[in-house]
Amino acid sequence: MPFDALFVPADVREATGERAWVQAMLDFEAALARAQGDAELADDIASASVPPLTDPSSGSPVPELVASLPDGAHRGATSQDVMDTAAVLVAKRTLPLIDGSLSAIASRCAVFARDHRSTPMPARTLLQQALPTTFGFKAAGWLVAIDDVRWLLRDVPLEAELGGAAGTLASFGDQGLDVLAAVAAELELDEPVLPWHTRRVRIGQLGAALALTAGAVEKIALDVKLMAQTEVGEVSESSAGGRGGSSTLPHKRNPVGAALAIACAHGVRGAASVLIAAQAQEHERAAGAWQAEWEALSRALALSGGAAAALAEALDGLEVHADRMRANLDLTGGLLLTEAVAMRLDRADAKAVVSAAASRASASGRPLREVLIEDGAVSLSEEEIDAALDPSAYLGSAEAFVDRALEAHERRGDGG
Amino acid sequence: MPFDALFVPADVREATGERAWVQAMLDFEAALARAQGDAELADDIASASVPPLTDPSSGSPVPELVASLPDGAHRGATSQDVMDTAAVLVAKRTLPLIDGSLSAIASRCAVFARDHRSTPMPARTLLQQALPTTFGFKAAGWLVAIDDVRWLLRDVPLEAELGGAAGTLASFGDQGLDVLAAVAAELELDEPVLPWHTRRVRIGQLGAALALTAGAVEKIALDVKLMAQTEVGEVSESSAGGRGGSSTLPHKRNPVGAALAIACAHGVRGAASVLIAAQAQEHERAAGAWQAEWEALSRALALSGGAAAALAEALDGLEVHADRMRANLDLTGGLLLTEAVAMRLDRADAKAVVSAAASRASASGRPLREVLIEDGAVSLSEEEIDAALDPSAYLGSAEAFVDRALEAHERRGDGG
Amino acid sequence: MPFDALFVPADVREATGERAWVQAMLDFEAALARAQGDAELADDIASASVPPLTDPSSGSPVPELVASLPDGAHRGATSQDVMDTAAVLVAKRTLPLIDGSLSAIASRCAVFARDHRSTPMPARTLLQQALPTTFGFKAAGWLVAIDDVRWLLRDVPLEAELGGAAGTLASFGDQGLDVLAAVAAELELDEPVLPWHTRRVRIGQLGAALALTAGAVEKIALDVKLMAQTEVGEVSESSAGGRGGSSTLPHKRNPVGAALAIACAHGVRGAASVLIAAQAQEHERAAGAWQAEWEALSRALALSGGAAAALAEALDGLEVHADRMRANLDLTGGLLLTEAVAMRLDRADAKAVVSAAASRASASGRPLREVLIEDGAVSLSEEEIDAALDPSAYLGSAEAFVDRALEAHERRGDGG
Amino acid sequence: MPFDALFVPADVREATGERAWVQAMLDFEAALARAQGDAELADDIASASVPPLTDPSSGSPVPELVASLPDGAHRGATSQDVMDTAAVLVAKRTLPLIDGSLSAIASRCAVFARDHRSTPMPARTLLQQALPTTFGFKAAGWLVAIDDVRWLLRDVPLEAELGGAAGTLASFGDQGLDVLAAVAAELELDEPVLPWHTRRVRIGQLGAALALTAGAVEKIALDVKLMAQTEVGEVSESSAGGRGGSSTLPHKRNPVGAALAIACAHGVRGAASVLIAAQAQEHERAAGAWQAEWEALSRALALSGGAAAALAEALDGLEVHADRMRANLDLTGGLLLTEAVAMRLDRADAKAVVSAAASRASASGRPLREVLIEDGAVSLSEEEIDAALDPSAYLGSAEAFVDRALEAHERRGDGG
């Protein structure tokens, strides 16, 4: 793809490229030979040299591949057996790379959660400041989401495919089930109940899990880019090596990692929609919906890897500006804490009294603190008012939730 | 929706309609009151009368609902707590209805698999006849897919939502976690690690699982409509009560159930794409992506129910024409079994010999049987040739796979 | 749909609801009778009373409708003729309502463009302040986009459908083309070259145009919600009647209209994706993809209307805070204008000199102005430096572009 | 992409690959220099050697490209100017290649329409035979769709992009509009009213037009694969050179071109959905949605080209089996023509009489002809009955529609 090197890490690009597919196809053919007891043939297959596959005349690259293999190879298999098992092997080999970045993201989120467990900042609903929260609480939410999607990815069964021309393994006589089991074991893949030539639930599930993964990554990237806004300034991506800079606009610190992660997430959704829509496959092999999966799966994997890697890098170098978080809390002159003040008033109309004070403060531009002190209906001392207006004193269960999230993360282990 | 009554069963329509949402919202508010120890208030909430909710000025229907509730209701909650928990309750109540239809589909597939374990029919790849299979094998594949998606649906955690204005449960002081646990317990929902106001993995996962469910249903419907073609004639949907008929074209037997199921599946995909794309939600509450979920979730549930119900009805009345399956196997004059003949020939060039015979048969329009008998290179008796050309004798592991699928279905139980 | 009243204006809901569909179906049947010269029958059809249509047994609501019509109605037509023409009539009647809101949006944008042609504010790239622009320029960009999509909507041909059971108009003998022409004329619809039972380009084009419309609306709503952020504060939606307020958080001014518009845009995309994917329809009438269009088209229309109406209301009451725009420009202490300073320096390394000054200013937190004055390499007087740091003096063609946009808007007229 | 060579023709691959993008970027930079009167610089840019662009640190490949250019290049432009104009140039150069295949498809459809204007075949609704039609009529419908989408593609304005860092062309002083006009003229692109950095209607429109194009192609491919079914046999793709064959199943004639076209169409939809969803771009340059367009646009173009080329090849070698079309018409023993018989009966209950006869024929398996002859209520001679049962005599306006479609095609010219 144009400019793929900007979006997808080299190892993920390699693991999802045509050479990785061809290697996986050879691995299938070798496993098939071995499953039929022909270790020598399997070795010959493994060392076969395969030219670029470019012949569309059969609608799949398999016949051209098989033509490069020694006699006896591919016995009993159909093209779709090769492609489907290769697809699953490509996934199996790429998913750990993606998970590596997800694990790095989770670790950074855990550090943020721990370090900033009590760092106050504004919670924002509909992009308006609402009440105080802590940056650790925000990061704890990110962490849970990342662990959730890691689990979803691990939960997708990766099954070997072997059915022969009609899915019945006819040419193996009564040995079919044994060969299938041996191929699956050889490749360390799950064994399906029966061939899945047109039962694409797992491919769709994998696509969906990748889209959800990219979505979880995108949510964090979205928060990062919003917090990095010039007017908000609560975080900055690293500027090491000129990253995120602009030659013409030297003051800029662009959230480049967040932007790339979001861009990748868009692409994953597009590719995943192809995989999800491709379930409707005719009879025993589809004419179109199946062939559409190869690119879509490759891209869903590659761009999920890109999204995760870009966010991991963004978080790795992320500078957290606790002072700006605190300053932003003060932007509304205490209005953020009217609820906290009202809860300390011991009168039935507490909410109305404080709301009225807040309105006066808002209209006059004066700090709520001053207006409250003057307000005869507010029976609180200055010290009590200051305590009520302290964001750190109105965090509810934020810190307890952080602890729960960190415990859950520990419990799940690095396996997501 | 226009003509919803044609697509969605009445119970599913009711379970996903506005009244069901409002009831779920009341259930949340009642549970919240009860969780705070106010059973009387909870009872008052439960019996509150709620007018139609039409005021968009706050961007959610909750303030208008709360205005109908007794004083003290909604204490500590935010609008999103109400809507999110209601969404999950709507899902929790609709999923069993969908699963009822899926269970009916699975049962019919199991019957087909068992009854037609050995009923030969053509396997078709790229819509061309390939080799013989059995209808039971085809139905067994359908069965596994349905059981797979039932499992996916059951696997989606359905968590209560309670976080208050900022997600921190600030107004509960240090009682927040207890109230959350009590609300979840009261509603028999899972308790989240922390509030999920903008951690939408589970909503997306539910949308994806519904899309995959609809896709599994659609695959079966696709096979049904292809098998029901005038020229194929292997199955017919029931014509009881004039169903599928046409007043102007009395000979027609339209696969109406299959068509409606497929139509619903298209709609589910559209709705699910909204849910999957809506993960990118800003900060602590989104301005747009969250509000988009309510309709999308309702439609994804309703149309999944519609898809499953329409297919269940189609399969329930499905007539299976084993004679047409057999006749279709003969359409190519035995060419379907060249592989079977070749495997019985004891010579290195067996495949080439039989291919040549097949080509001659194909070109001349004569049955392969005759051409083989005349062929000196084919050292088989007439009886051996007939045996090789018997579709039932070249089914490989089809029947064994049927047995595996039925066993797996038993093992999974009716819970998918 | 649940809570539709919050998202979709009443007139748009009505125009896309089942009753509007049924009316359009009756209009088709009446036009068909009239086209065959039977005005009396046409009148009887027009006054027929139609019960709720709930019978799925034919896969469409038409047979049940026809059963309510006088004898002789529906002669020569097929169910799809009725549904397709009704779909087009529903679109024809809803599009002006949507355009009404788009026209209101365009008018407001034009007012903003004119009134704020020279109101400086920061341009933001990757959400970082970049250079000065004007609010009028931003609004002019919105205006062009809205006019573009209005044009796209008007460009979609709305064709009558009449083909009979096979698309050949067989039962009309050699009168088919005349009847088709008469029906189209009667309903003031375009006449197709030939029936479009499975040529769905125009339906897909309509879906795409609605998605692009919703997207153009969403872009504006996105800018509004970003500008309305507490920390940015450049615009506020109206708070008249408590709109956008929060009972527990009295300081909030939620961008409710923007949020609803964005939510609707998500829904339109989902519905449009169904219409775009539904082009693959089998032979002369599809089993599934066609039936999927009815809901999708209704929702795409309804939610486009909702998106446009919500944004129109948001813009109608929008308060523009020019003072905050100006203040935001100063947030970086002049760094935004380093390019403007460099362009006034007459030396080869001007850019490097000013960049270095900017870095020093940035590191020390001092205003760029002071640093520049002290910098011996900057051969500018204080007055020249002040002029260079004046945002209004570095707007390039912003105002000229505003004029072009307003002229183009005039030229296009209210027809988009 | 893995196996791209199977799906996308070499020229389209090249036109959408990274080298084509880089060339388009250079073309923009050269045009910008020329627009500023520096022809020498433009020549130097044109001959610059550009290394692979792999640096993600700025979030776009432009800074790395500019670093390879002579001093003075890129003056006044921003990265997005380069990328957006390059995107449009890539589209401008690829669209004629796609149109070449669409033109070939249209020509073949026109030939089919003309040659088979009167070749009877069954029309099929919900995949059931309905009434007779002609293959020419079917092909005429394909033709109109292809011409429609060619027109949609040509209708997308392709505008140059030039706005500078903020869209205001600030660094050009008051020369901005002139430079913009000159760049557009130099590159033979449309000139925008104002820069479209975040006004993405045209990119979305292009994506939508490509998806609709792929959909029109897919509809034809769908019909081809259905007609090519073993049991239908009305068309076959060419088997020249072993195309569509299967080594293990020598009787197969797989509809390979149709399958590849459909696979590509799936991919185009996925890519187009990214482009349509990417309209929501923040402020003056987006952080994510914009960067997502590059791959999506490249793939939408490449796979549209692949879809069109695969179908063009399929149609080019398509064998039409008029005898099988005729034989299929007879499969129902005349039931397809009950409507035609009824119309010749001069009695009020004609339809009921013929329906009853049809039911008896259907139940007994006897030809309708015989049943009608015996039926006292059917006052037609054997000759009249034969005439009524002649499919060619009940084609309505099919042939007239063919003529209209061919005329419309002529009128539109080869430009779609």
PDB file of C-alpha atoms in Angstrom, chain B residues 71 126 129 148 182 221 248 395 408:
ATOM      1  CA  ASP B  71     -38.607  13.238  44.527  1.00  0.00           C
ATOM      2  CA  LEU B 126     -18.218 -21.565  -7.293  1.00  0.00           C
ATOM      3  CA  GLN B 129     -21.181 -29.169  -9.228  1.00  0.00           C
ATOM      4  CA  ASP B 148     -21.082 -21.064  17.236  1.00  0.00           C
ATOM      5  CA  ALA B 182     -26.130  -3.495  44.772  1.00  0.00           C
ATOM      6  CA  ALA B 221     -30.934 -18.725   3.792  1.00  0.00           C
ATOM      7  CA  THR B 248     -50.410 -13.728 -11.181  1.00  0.00           C
ATOM      8  CA  LEU B 395     -18.684 -39.595   0.265  1.00  0.00           C
ATOM      9  CA  ALA B 408     -20.848 -31.476  19.399  1.00  0.00           C
TER      10      ALA B 408
END
